[in-house]
Amino acid sequence: MVSTEAFIGIALVELGLVVIPGPNMIYLVSRSVVQGRRAGLTSLAGVGVGFLVYLLAASAGLATLFALVPEIYVILKLAGAAYLLWLAWGALRPGGSSAFTPSELTPDRPRKLFGMGLLTCLLNPKIAILYISLLPQFVDPSRGHVGTQSLLLGLTQLAVGVAVNAIFVITAGSVATFFSRKPLWSRIHRYLTGTALAVFAVKLATDRTAPVAAP
């Protein structure tokens, strides 16, 4: 039903997006550095469920809602862009920090770790925009049911996102230690991250593509 090219395309796009630090990665890395890999992976499980919630909502007709009430889509898009700009400023401002500079977090129990990971993902507007604006670009109506194609492509995106974030979780401690010993590399990473976030935010805010209701 879905072409190999579409699967590869969505995987490559997600790979490019997931390496740009956002709220999910920042939380996961901080949690892993402060409380260990197991805590980071538990939080990642919550993030993965958050991705799944958005994916199911998109497949069930979230795009149709946005197509019928475009003001909701515009508000969500601008909120996502503003949030990304705020993250970019946090990285670029004097005295800013890298995603691998952990925040002060108190140890939490597994249930709360899972819940915080889920909440972090659900409150990230970029995820909704990702499913509404990205998936339709890889769907071919001539190949069958649009909703099923969106679900399969979304599951591919989810698998790539979770796998890459798991790598960040597992290596967070080592990377944080490296950056603490190499402040120049930490600054380079911070500036690259901030610039990428700012570019993505501007592109998101100025994108005029309207959501299309699935047939």
mmCIF file with all atom_site columns, C-alpha atoms in Angstrom:
data_model
loop_
_atom_site.group_PDB
_atom_site.id
_atom_site.type_symbol
_atom_site.label_atom_id
_atom_site.label_alt_id
_atom_site.label_comp_id
_atom_site.label_asym_id
_atom_site.label_entity_id
_atom_site.label_seq_id
_atom_site.pdbx_PDB_ins_code
_atom_site.Cartn_x
_atom_site.Cartn_y
_atom_site.Cartn_z
_atom_site.occupancy
_atom_site.B_iso_or_equiv
_atom_site.pdbx_formal_charge
_atom_site.auth_seq_id
_atom_site.auth_comp_id
_atom_site.auth_asym_id
_atom_site.auth_atom_id
_atom_site.pdbx_PDB_model_num
ATOM 1   C CA . MET A 1 1   ? 0.000   0.000  0.000  1.00 0.00 ? 1   MET A CA 1
ATOM 2   C CA . VAL A 1 2   ? 2.819   2.413  0.872  1.00 0.00 ? 2   VAL A CA 1
ATOM 3   C CA . SER A 1 3   ? 5.792   2.633  -1.469 1.00 0.00 ? 3   SER A CA 1
ATOM 4   C CA . THR A 1 4   ? 9.325   1.885  -0.333 1.00 0.00 ? 4   THR A CA 1
ATOM 5   C CA . GLU A 1 5   ? 10.302  5.404  -1.362 1.00 0.00 ? 5   GLU A CA 1
ATOM 6   C CA . ALA A 1 6   ? 7.666   6.865  0.981  1.00 0.00 ? 6   ALA A CA 1
ATOM 7   C CA . PHE A 1 7   ? 8.887   4.751  3.907  1.00 0.00 ? 7   PHE A CA 1
ATOM 8   C CA . ILE A 1 8   ? 12.489  5.777  3.278  1.00 0.00 ? 8   ILE A CA 1
ATOM 9   C CA . GLY A 1 9   ? 11.502  9.407  2.783  1.00 0.00 ? 9   GLY A CA 1
ATOM 10  C CA . ILE A 1 10  ? 9.545   9.701  6.036  1.00 0.00 ? 10  ILE A CA 1
ATOM 11  C CA . ALA A 1 11  ? 12.370  7.926  7.913  1.00 0.00 ? 11  ALA A CA 1
ATOM 12  C CA . LEU A 1 12  ? 14.999  10.328 6.556  1.00 0.00 ? 12  LEU A CA 1
ATOM 13  C CA . VAL A 1 13  ? 12.890  13.392 7.309  1.00 0.00 ? 13  VAL A CA 1
ATOM 14  C CA . GLU A 1 14  ? 12.275  12.210 10.866 1.00 0.00 ? 14  GLU A CA 1
ATOM 15  C CA . LEU A 1 15  ? 15.976  11.476 11.296 1.00 0.00 ? 15  LEU A CA 1
ATOM 16  C CA . GLY A 1 16  ? 16.737  15.054 10.321 1.00 0.00 ? 16  GLY A CA 1
ATOM 17  C CA . LEU A 1 17  ? 14.119  16.442 12.687 1.00 0.00 ? 17  LEU A CA 1
ATOM 18  C CA . VAL A 1 18  ? 14.892  14.306 15.721 1.00 0.00 ? 18  VAL A CA 1
ATOM 19  C CA . VAL A 1 19  ? 18.575  15.310 15.859 1.00 0.00 ? 19  VAL A CA 1
ATOM 20  C CA . ILE A 1 20  ? 17.500  18.954 16.363 1.00 0.00 ? 20  ILE A CA 1
ATOM 21  C CA . PRO A 1 21  ? 17.102  19.251 20.141 1.00 0.00 ? 21  PRO A CA 1
ATOM 22  C CA . GLY A 1 22  ? 13.550  20.099 21.164 1.00 0.00 ? 22  GLY A CA 1
ATOM 23  C CA . PRO A 1 23  ? 11.625  19.811 24.428 1.00 0.00 ? 23  PRO A CA 1
ATOM 24  C CA . ASN A 1 24  ? 11.473  16.016 24.259 1.00 0.00 ? 24  ASN A CA 1
ATOM 25  C CA . MET A 1 25  ? 15.223  15.572 23.816 1.00 0.00 ? 25  MET A CA 1
ATOM 26  C CA . ILE A 1 26  ? 16.073  18.233 26.389 1.00 0.00 ? 26  ILE A CA 1
ATOM 27  C CA . TYR A 1 27  ? 13.903  16.533 29.013 1.00 0.00 ? 27  TYR A CA 1
ATOM 28  C CA . LEU A 1 28  ? 15.121  13.023 28.182 1.00 0.00 ? 28  LEU A CA 1
ATOM 29  C CA . VAL A 1 29  ? 18.789  13.980 28.228 1.00 0.00 ? 29  VAL A CA 1
ATOM 30  C CA . SER A 1 30  ? 18.467  15.918 31.482 1.00 0.00 ? 30  SER A CA 1
ATOM 31  C CA . ARG A 1 31  ? 16.586  13.062 33.125 1.00 0.00 ? 31  ARG A CA 1
ATOM 32  C CA . SER A 1 32  ? 19.144  10.511 31.917 1.00 0.00 ? 32  SER A CA 1
ATOM 33  C CA . VAL A 1 33  ? 22.124  12.525 33.156 1.00 0.00 ? 33  VAL A CA 1
ATOM 34  C CA . VAL A 1 34  ? 20.546  13.239 36.540 1.00 0.00 ? 34  VAL A CA 1
ATOM 35  C CA . GLN A 1 35  ? 18.833  9.921  37.270 1.00 0.00 ? 35  GLN A CA 1
ATOM 36  C CA . GLY A 1 36  ? 20.394  7.364  34.934 1.00 0.00 ? 36  GLY A CA 1
ATOM 37  C CA . ARG A 1 37  ? 19.600  5.521  31.731 1.00 0.00 ? 37  ARG A CA 1
ATOM 38  C CA . ARG A 1 38  ? 16.700  3.510  33.149 1.00 0.00 ? 38  ARG A CA 1
ATOM 39  C CA . ALA A 1 39  ? 14.915  6.704  34.148 1.00 0.00 ? 39  ALA A CA 1
ATOM 40  C CA . GLY A 1 40  ? 15.594  8.173  30.714 1.00 0.00 ? 40  GLY A CA 1
ATOM 41  C CA . LEU A 1 41  ? 14.206  5.121  28.948 1.00 0.00 ? 41  LEU A CA 1
ATOM 42  C CA . THR A 1 42  ? 11.117  5.119  31.176 1.00 0.00 ? 42  THR A CA 1
ATOM 43  C CA . SER A 1 43  ? 10.538  8.758  30.267 1.00 0.00 ? 43  SER A CA 1
ATOM 44  C CA . LEU A 1 44  ? 11.102  7.867  26.613 1.00 0.00 ? 44  LEU A CA 1
ATOM 45  C CA . ALA A 1 45  ? 8.310   5.285  26.846 1.00 0.00 ? 45  ALA A CA 1
ATOM 46  C CA . GLY A 1 46  ? 5.970   8.118  27.838 1.00 0.00 ? 46  GLY A CA 1
ATOM 47  C CA . VAL A 1 47  ? 7.193   10.228 24.917 1.00 0.00 ? 47  VAL A CA 1
ATOM 48  C CA . GLY A 1 48  ? 6.557   7.299  22.568 1.00 0.00 ? 48  GLY A CA 1
ATOM 49  C CA . VAL A 1 49  ? 2.966   6.969  23.792 1.00 0.00 ? 49  VAL A CA 1
ATOM 50  C CA . GLY A 1 50  ? 2.549   10.724 23.257 1.00 0.00 ? 50  GLY A CA 1
ATOM 51  C CA . PHE A 1 51  ? 3.666   10.307 19.638 1.00 0.00 ? 51  PHE A CA 1
ATOM 52  C CA . LEU A 1 52  ? 1.161   7.463  19.270 1.00 0.00 ? 52  LEU A CA 1
ATOM 53  C CA . VAL A 1 53  ? -1.683  9.586  20.661 1.00 0.00 ? 53  VAL A CA 1
ATOM 54  C CA . TYR A 1 54  ? -1.009  12.319 18.103 1.00 0.00 ? 54  TYR A CA 1
ATOM 55  C CA . LEU A 1 55  ? -0.656  9.754  15.311 1.00 0.00 ? 55  LEU A CA 1
ATOM 56  C CA . LEU A 1 56  ? -3.986  8.095  16.102 1.00 0.00 ? 56  LEU A CA 1
ATOM 57  C CA . ALA A 1 57  ? -5.654  11.504 16.353 1.00 0.00 ? 57  ALA A CA 1
ATOM 58  C CA . ALA A 1 58  ? -4.248  12.499 12.964 1.00 0.00 ? 58  ALA A CA 1
ATOM 59  C CA . SER A 1 59  ? -5.351  9.225  11.369 1.00 0.00 ? 59  SER A CA 1
ATOM 60  C CA . ALA A 1 60  ? -8.811  9.601  12.943 1.00 0.00 ? 60  ALA A CA 1
ATOM 61  C CA . GLY A 1 61  ? -9.412  12.962 11.336 1.00 0.00 ? 61  GLY A CA 1
ATOM 62  C CA . LEU A 1 62  ? -7.459  15.688 13.107 1.00 0.00 ? 62  LEU A CA 1
ATOM 63  C CA . ALA A 1 63  ? -6.493  17.053 9.699  1.00 0.00 ? 63  ALA A CA 1
ATOM 64  C CA . THR A 1 64  ? -10.172 17.227 8.794  1.00 0.00 ? 64  THR A CA 1
ATOM 65  C CA . LEU A 1 65  ? -10.859 19.299 11.898 1.00 0.00 ? 65  LEU A CA 1
ATOM 66  C CA . PHE A 1 66  ? -8.046  21.680 11.014 1.00 0.00 ? 66  PHE A CA 1
ATOM 67  C CA . ALA A 1 67  ? -9.272  21.899 7.430  1.00 0.00 ? 67  ALA A CA 1
ATOM 68  C CA . LEU A 1 68  ? -12.778 22.801 8.636  1.00 0.00 ? 68  LEU A CA 1
ATOM 69  C CA . VAL A 1 69  ? -11.558 25.243 11.302 1.00 0.00 ? 69  VAL A CA 1
ATOM 70  C CA . PRO A 1 70  ? -8.265  26.602 9.924  1.00 0.00 ? 70  PRO A CA 1
ATOM 71  C CA . GLU A 1 71  ? -7.975  29.137 12.773 1.00 0.00 ? 71  GLU A CA 1
ATOM 72  C CA . ILE A 1 72  ? -7.176  26.278 15.172 1.00 0.00 ? 72  ILE A CA 1
ATOM 73  C CA . TYR A 1 73  ? -4.413  25.096 12.875 1.00 0.00 ? 73  TYR A CA 1
ATOM 74  C CA . VAL A 1 74  ? -2.944  28.599 12.558 1.00 0.00 ? 74  VAL A CA 1
ATOM 75  C CA . ILE A 1 75  ? -2.980  29.137 16.329 1.00 0.00 ? 75  ILE A CA 1
ATOM 76  C CA . LEU A 1 76  ? -1.323  25.786 16.961 1.00 0.00 ? 76  LEU A CA 1
ATOM 77  C CA . LYS A 1 77  ? 1.285   26.439 14.266 1.00 0.00 ? 77  LYS A CA 1
ATOM 78  C CA . LEU A 1 78  ? 2.170   29.881 15.625 1.00 0.00 ? 78  LEU A CA 1
ATOM 79  C CA . ALA A 1 79  ? 2.308   28.525 19.178 1.00 0.00 ? 79  ALA A CA 1
ATOM 80  C CA . GLY A 1 80  ? 4.718   25.843 18.019 1.00 0.00 ? 80  GLY A CA 1
ATOM 81  C CA . ALA A 1 81  ? 6.886   28.402 16.215 1.00 0.00 ? 81  ALA A CA 1
ATOM 82  C CA . ALA A 1 82  ? 6.947   30.683 19.270 1.00 0.00 ? 82  ALA A CA 1
ATOM 83  C CA . TYR A 1 83  ? 7.953   27.784 21.503 1.00 0.00 ? 83  TYR A CA 1
ATOM 84  C CA . LEU A 1 84  ? 10.776  26.804 19.150 1.00 0.00 ? 84  LEU A CA 1
ATOM 85  C CA . LEU A 1 85  ? 12.009  30.416 19.080 1.00 0.00 ? 85  LEU A CA 1
ATOM 86  C CA . TRP A 1 86  ? 12.020  30.433 22.878 1.00 0.00 ? 86  TRP A CA 1
ATOM 87  C CA . LEU A 1 87  ? 14.129  27.259 22.869 1.00 0.00 ? 87  LEU A CA 1
ATOM 88  C CA . ALA A 1 88  ? 16.429  28.821 20.245 1.00 0.00 ? 88  ALA A CA 1
ATOM 89  C CA . TRP A 1 89  ? 16.898  31.921 22.403 1.00 0.00 ? 89  TRP A CA 1
ATOM 90  C CA . GLY A 1 90  ? 17.700  29.721 25.376 1.00 0.00 ? 90  GLY A CA 1
ATOM 91  C CA . ALA A 1 91  ? 20.551  28.176 23.379 1.00 0.00 ? 91  ALA A CA 1
ATOM 92  C CA . LEU A 1 92  ? 21.832  31.334 21.649 1.00 0.00 ? 92  LEU A CA 1
ATOM 93  C CA . ARG A 1 93  ? 21.574  33.927 24.415 1.00 0.00 ? 93  ARG A CA 1
ATOM 94  C CA . PRO A 1 94  ? 24.720  34.828 26.389 1.00 0.00 ? 94  PRO A CA 1
ATOM 95  C CA . GLY A 1 95  ? 25.135  32.223 29.085 1.00 0.00 ? 95  GLY A CA 1
ATOM 96  C CA . GLY A 1 96  ? 22.747  29.843 27.319 1.00 0.00 ? 96  GLY A CA 1
ATOM 97  C CA . SER A 1 97  ? 23.036  26.096 27.675 1.00 0.00 ? 97  SER A CA 1
ATOM 98  C CA . SER A 1 98  ? 23.275  23.065 25.422 1.00 0.00 ? 98  SER A CA 1
ATOM 99  C CA . ALA A 1 99  ? 20.700  20.270 25.429 1.00 0.00 ? 99  ALA A CA 1
ATOM 100 C CA . PHE A 1 100 ? 23.406  18.193 27.106 1.00 0.00 ? 100 PHE A CA 1
ATOM 101 C CA . THR A 1 101 ? 23.707  20.655 29.992 1.00 0.00 ? 101 THR A CA 1
ATOM 102 C CA . PRO A 1 102 ? 21.291  18.953 32.384 1.00 0.00 ? 102 PRO A CA 1
ATOM 103 C CA . SER A 1 103 ? 18.646  20.871 34.269 1.00 0.00 ? 103 SER A CA 1
ATOM 104 C CA . GLU A 1 104 ? 18.273  20.533 38.021 1.00 0.00 ? 104 GLU A CA 1
ATOM 105 C CA . LEU A 1 105 ? 15.799  17.643 38.385 1.00 0.00 ? 105 LEU A CA 1
ATOM 106 C CA . THR A 1 106 ? 14.855  15.701 41.489 1.00 0.00 ? 106 THR A CA 1
ATOM 107 C CA . PRO A 1 107 ? 14.672  11.887 41.176 1.00 0.00 ? 107 PRO A CA 1
ATOM 108 C CA . ASP A 1 108 ? 11.169  10.635 40.329 1.00 0.00 ? 108 ASP A CA 1
ATOM 109 C CA . ARG A 1 109 ? 9.407   7.282  40.512 1.00 0.00 ? 109 ARG A CA 1
ATOM 110 C CA . PRO A 1 110 ? 8.819   5.305  37.277 1.00 0.00 ? 110 PRO A CA 1
ATOM 111 C CA . ARG A 1 111 ? 5.117   6.228  37.085 1.00 0.00 ? 111 ARG A CA 1
ATOM 112 C CA . LYS A 1 112 ? 5.912   9.936  37.269 1.00 0.00 ? 112 LYS A CA 1
ATOM 113 C CA . LEU A 1 113 ? 8.801   9.559  34.812 1.00 0.00 ? 113 LEU A CA 1
ATOM 114 C CA . PHE A 1 114 ? 6.439   7.965  32.299 1.00 0.00 ? 114 PHE A CA 1
ATOM 115 C CA . GLY A 1 115 ? 3.782   10.611 32.916 1.00 0.00 ? 115 GLY A CA 1
ATOM 116 C CA . MET A 1 116 ? 6.217   13.509 32.534 1.00 0.00 ? 116 MET A CA 1
ATOM 117 C CA . GLY A 1 117 ? 7.552   12.044 29.283 1.00 0.00 ? 117 GLY A CA 1
ATOM 118 C CA . LEU A 1 118 ? 3.987   11.730 27.990 1.00 0.00 ? 118 LEU A CA 1
ATOM 119 C CA . LEU A 1 119 ? 3.084   15.257 29.079 1.00 0.00 ? 119 LEU A CA 1
ATOM 120 C CA . THR A 1 120 ? 6.243   16.740 27.555 1.00 0.00 ? 120 THR A CA 1
ATOM 121 C CA . CYS A 1 121 ? 5.348   15.178 24.214 1.00 0.00 ? 121 CYS A CA 1
ATOM 122 C CA . LEU A 1 122 ? 1.650   16.115 24.305 1.00 0.00 ? 122 LEU A CA 1
ATOM 123 C CA . LEU A 1 123 ? 2.447   19.746 25.122 1.00 0.00 ? 123 LEU A CA 1
ATOM 124 C CA . ASN A 1 124 ? 4.883   20.014 22.215 1.00 0.00 ? 124 ASN A CA 1
ATOM 125 C CA . PRO A 1 125 ? 2.952   21.716 19.364 1.00 0.00 ? 125 PRO A CA 1
ATOM 126 C CA . LYS A 1 126 ? 5.625   20.688 16.872 1.00 0.00 ? 126 LYS A CA 1
ATOM 127 C CA . ILE A 1 127 ? 4.387   17.091 17.059 1.00 0.00 ? 127 ILE A CA 1
ATOM 128 C CA . ALA A 1 128 ? 0.864   17.939 15.914 1.00 0.00 ? 128 ALA A CA 1
ATOM 129 C CA . ILE A 1 129 ? 2.229   20.088 13.102 1.00 0.00 ? 129 ILE A CA 1
ATOM 130 C CA . LEU A 1 130 ? 4.557   17.250 12.112 1.00 0.00 ? 130 LEU A CA 1
ATOM 131 C CA . TYR A 1 131 ? 1.721   14.792 11.574 1.00 0.00 ? 131 TYR A CA 1
ATOM 132 C CA . ILE A 1 132 ? -0.662  17.248 9.934  1.00 0.00 ? 132 ILE A CA 1
ATOM 133 C CA . SER A 1 133 ? 1.799   18.862 7.514  1.00 0.00 ? 133 SER A CA 1
ATOM 134 C CA . LEU A 1 134 ? 4.374   16.107 6.915  1.00 0.00 ? 134 LEU A CA 1
ATOM 135 C CA . LEU A 1 135 ? 2.486   12.835 6.500  1.00 0.00 ? 135 LEU A CA 1
ATOM 136 C CA . PRO A 1 136 ? 0.228   14.004 3.626  1.00 0.00 ? 136 PRO A CA 1
ATOM 137 C CA . GLN A 1 137 ? 3.333   14.724 1.539  1.00 0.00 ? 137 GLN A CA 1
ATOM 138 C CA . PHE A 1 138 ? 4.121   10.979 1.466  1.00 0.00 ? 138 PHE A CA 1
ATOM 139 C CA . VAL A 1 139 ? 0.573   9.667  1.005  1.00 0.00 ? 139 VAL A CA 1
ATOM 140 C CA . ASP A 1 140 ? -0.540  8.542  -2.458 1.00 0.00 ? 140 ASP A CA 1
ATOM 141 C CA . PRO A 1 141 ? -4.365  8.251  -2.702 1.00 0.00 ? 141 PRO A CA 1
ATOM 142 C CA . SER A 1 142 ? -3.996  5.902  -5.672 1.00 0.00 ? 142 SER A CA 1
ATOM 143 C CA . ARG A 1 143 ? -2.365  3.318  -3.413 1.00 0.00 ? 143 ARG A CA 1
ATOM 144 C CA . GLY A 1 144 ? -5.322  2.798  -1.106 1.00 0.00 ? 144 GLY A CA 1
ATOM 145 C CA . HIS A 1 145 ? -6.942  4.185  2.040  1.00 0.00 ? 145 HIS A CA 1
ATOM 146 C CA . VAL A 1 146 ? -5.325  7.484  3.021  1.00 0.00 ? 146 VAL A CA 1
ATOM 147 C CA . GLY A 1 147 ? -5.856  6.944  6.755  1.00 0.00 ? 147 GLY A CA 1
ATOM 148 C CA . THR A 1 148 ? -4.154  3.543  6.701  1.00 0.00 ? 148 THR A CA 1
ATOM 149 C CA . GLN A 1 149 ? -1.207  4.933  4.745  1.00 0.00 ? 149 GLN A CA 1
ATOM 150 C CA . SER A 1 150 ? -0.894  7.788  7.239  1.00 0.00 ? 150 SER A CA 1
ATOM 151 C CA . LEU A 1 151 ? -0.928  5.306  10.118 1.00 0.00 ? 151 LEU A CA 1
ATOM 152 C CA . LEU A 1 152 ? 1.800   3.123  8.572  1.00 0.00 ? 152 LEU A CA 1
ATOM 153 C CA . LEU A 1 153 ? 3.987   6.114  7.732  1.00 0.00 ? 153 LEU A CA 1
ATOM 154 C CA . GLY A 1 154 ? 3.408   7.574  11.190 1.00 0.00 ? 154 GLY A CA 1
ATOM 155 C CA . LEU A 1 155 ? 4.451   4.313  12.835 1.00 0.00 ? 155 LEU A CA 1
ATOM 156 C CA . THR A 1 156 ? 7.648   4.440  10.765 1.00 0.00 ? 156 THR A CA 1
ATOM 157 C CA . GLN A 1 157 ? 8.286   8.002  11.971 1.00 0.00 ? 157 GLN A CA 1
ATOM 158 C CA . LEU A 1 158 ? 7.555   6.944  15.552 1.00 0.00 ? 158 LEU A CA 1
ATOM 159 C CA . ALA A 1 159 ? 9.977   4.003  15.368 1.00 0.00 ? 159 ALA A CA 1
ATOM 160 C CA . VAL A 1 160 ? 12.789  6.195  14.014 1.00 0.00 ? 160 VAL A CA 1
ATOM 161 C CA . GLY A 1 161 ? 12.117  8.935  16.583 1.00 0.00 ? 161 GLY A CA 1
ATOM 162 C CA . VAL A 1 162 ? 12.065  6.550  19.538 1.00 0.00 ? 162 VAL A CA 1
ATOM 163 C CA . ALA A 1 163 ? 15.178  4.690  18.340 1.00 0.00 ? 163 ALA A CA 1
ATOM 164 C CA . VAL A 1 164 ? 17.242  7.861  17.894 1.00 0.00 ? 164 VAL A CA 1
ATOM 165 C CA . ASN A 1 165 ? 16.062  9.301  21.203 1.00 0.00 ? 165 ASN A CA 1
ATOM 166 C CA . ALA A 1 166 ? 17.005  6.018  22.871 1.00 0.00 ? 166 ALA A CA 1
ATOM 167 C CA . ILE A 1 167 ? 20.558  6.486  21.552 1.00 0.00 ? 167 ILE A CA 1
ATOM 168 C CA . PHE A 1 168 ? 20.616  9.993  23.055 1.00 0.00 ? 168 PHE A CA 1
ATOM 169 C CA . VAL A 1 169 ? 19.357  8.618  26.373 1.00 0.00 ? 169 VAL A CA 1
ATOM 170 C CA . ILE A 1 170 ? 21.973  5.859  26.487 1.00 0.00 ? 170 ILE A CA 1
ATOM 171 C CA . THR A 1 171 ? 24.877  8.153  25.536 1.00 0.00 ? 171 THR A CA 1
ATOM 172 C CA . ALA A 1 172 ? 23.706  11.284 27.399 1.00 0.00 ? 172 ALA A CA 1
ATOM 173 C CA . GLY A 1 173 ? 26.051  10.840 30.340 1.00 0.00 ? 173 GLY A CA 1
ATOM 174 C CA . SER A 1 174 ? 29.133  10.352 28.174 1.00 0.00 ? 174 SER A CA 1
ATOM 175 C CA . VAL A 1 175 ? 28.259  13.287 25.888 1.00 0.00 ? 175 VAL A CA 1
ATOM 176 C CA . ALA A 1 176 ? 27.543  15.563 28.855 1.00 0.00 ? 176 ALA A CA 1
ATOM 177 C CA . THR A 1 177 ? 30.904  14.653 30.360 1.00 0.00 ? 177 THR A CA 1
ATOM 178 C CA . PHE A 1 178 ? 32.661  15.338 27.039 1.00 0.00 ? 178 PHE A CA 1
ATOM 179 C CA . PHE A 1 179 ? 31.028  18.775 26.715 1.00 0.00 ? 179 PHE A CA 1
ATOM 180 C CA . SER A 1 180 ? 31.882  19.639 30.308 1.00 0.00 ? 180 SER A CA 1
ATOM 181 C CA . ARG A 1 181 ? 35.535  19.012 29.499 1.00 0.00 ? 181 ARG A CA 1
ATOM 182 C CA . LYS A 1 182 ? 35.424  20.659 26.049 1.00 0.00 ? 182 LYS A CA 1
ATOM 183 C CA . PRO A 1 183 ? 33.606  23.991 26.460 1.00 0.00 ? 183 PRO A CA 1
ATOM 184 C CA . LEU A 1 184 ? 34.394  25.016 22.867 1.00 0.00 ? 184 LEU A CA 1
ATOM 185 C CA . TRP A 1 185 ? 32.522  22.005 21.480 1.00 0.00 ? 185 TRP A CA 1
ATOM 186 C CA . SER A 1 186 ? 29.686  22.713 23.879 1.00 0.00 ? 186 SER A CA 1
ATOM 187 C CA . ARG A 1 187 ? 29.380  26.273 22.535 1.00 0.00 ? 187 ARG A CA 1
ATOM 188 C CA . ILE A 1 188 ? 29.509  25.042 18.930 1.00 0.00 ? 188 ILE A CA 1
ATOM 189 C CA . HIS A 1 189 ? 26.751  22.531 19.646 1.00 0.00 ? 189 HIS A CA 1
ATOM 190 C CA . ARG A 1 190 ? 24.708  25.225 21.394 1.00 0.00 ? 190 ARG A CA 1
ATOM 191 C CA . TYR A 1 191 ? 24.989  27.672 18.500 1.00 0.00 ? 191 TYR A CA 1
ATOM 192 C CA . LEU A 1 192 ? 24.192  25.024 15.885 1.00 0.00 ? 192 LEU A CA 1
ATOM 193 C CA . THR A 1 193 ? 21.190  23.890 17.913 1.00 0.00 ? 193 THR A CA 1
ATOM 194 C CA . GLY A 1 194 ? 19.881  27.410 18.437 1.00 0.00 ? 194 GLY A CA 1
ATOM 195 C CA . THR A 1 195 ? 20.289  28.308 14.774 1.00 0.00 ? 195 THR A CA 1
ATOM 196 C CA . ALA A 1 196 ? 18.532  25.138 13.618 1.00 0.00 ? 196 ALA A CA 1
ATOM 197 C CA . LEU A 1 197 ? 15.637  25.739 16.012 1.00 0.00 ? 197 LEU A CA 1
ATOM 198 C CA . ALA A 1 198 ? 15.287  29.359 14.865 1.00 0.00 ? 198 ALA A CA 1
ATOM 199 C CA . VAL A 1 199 ? 15.284  28.390 11.185 1.00 0.00 ? 199 VAL A CA 1
ATOM 200 C CA . PHE A 1 200 ? 12.704  25.676 11.793 1.00 0.00 ? 200 PHE A CA 1
ATOM 201 C CA . ALA A 1 201 ? 10.540  28.104 13.785 1.00 0.00 ? 201 ALA A CA 1
ATOM 202 C CA . VAL A 1 202 ? 10.581  30.738 11.037 1.00 0.00 ? 202 VAL A CA 1
ATOM 203 C CA . LYS A 1 203 ? 9.826   28.125 8.377  1.00 0.00 ? 203 LYS A CA 1
ATOM 204 C CA . LEU A 1 204 ? 6.933   26.813 10.460 1.00 0.00 ? 204 LEU A CA 1
ATOM 205 C CA . ALA A 1 205 ? 5.487   30.279 11.092 1.00 0.00 ? 205 ALA A CA 1
ATOM 206 C CA . THR A 1 206 ? 5.688   31.332 7.439  1.00 0.00 ? 206 THR A CA 1
ATOM 207 C CA . ASP A 1 207 ? 4.453   28.075 5.924  1.00 0.00 ? 207 ASP A CA 1
ATOM 208 C CA . ARG A 1 208 ? 1.219   28.770 4.044  1.00 0.00 ? 208 ARG A CA 1
ATOM 209 C CA . THR A 1 209 ? 0.371   25.131 3.389  1.00 0.00 ? 209 THR A CA 1
ATOM 210 C CA . ALA A 1 210 ? -3.168  24.428 4.579  1.00 0.00 ? 210 ALA A CA 1
ATOM 211 C CA . PRO A 1 211 ? -4.204  21.087 6.115  1.00 0.00 ? 211 PRO A CA 1
ATOM 212 C CA . VAL A 1 212 ? -6.225  18.940 3.749  1.00 0.00 ? 212 VAL A CA 1
ATOM 213 C CA . ALA A 1 213 ? -9.106  16.758 4.895  1.00 0.00 ? 213 ALA A CA 1
ATOM 214 C CA . ALA A 1 214 ? -8.560  13.114 4.180  1.00 0.00 ? 214 ALA A CA 1
ATOM 215 C CA . PRO A 1 215 ? -11.124 11.508 1.844  1.00 0.00 ? 215 PRO A CA 1
#
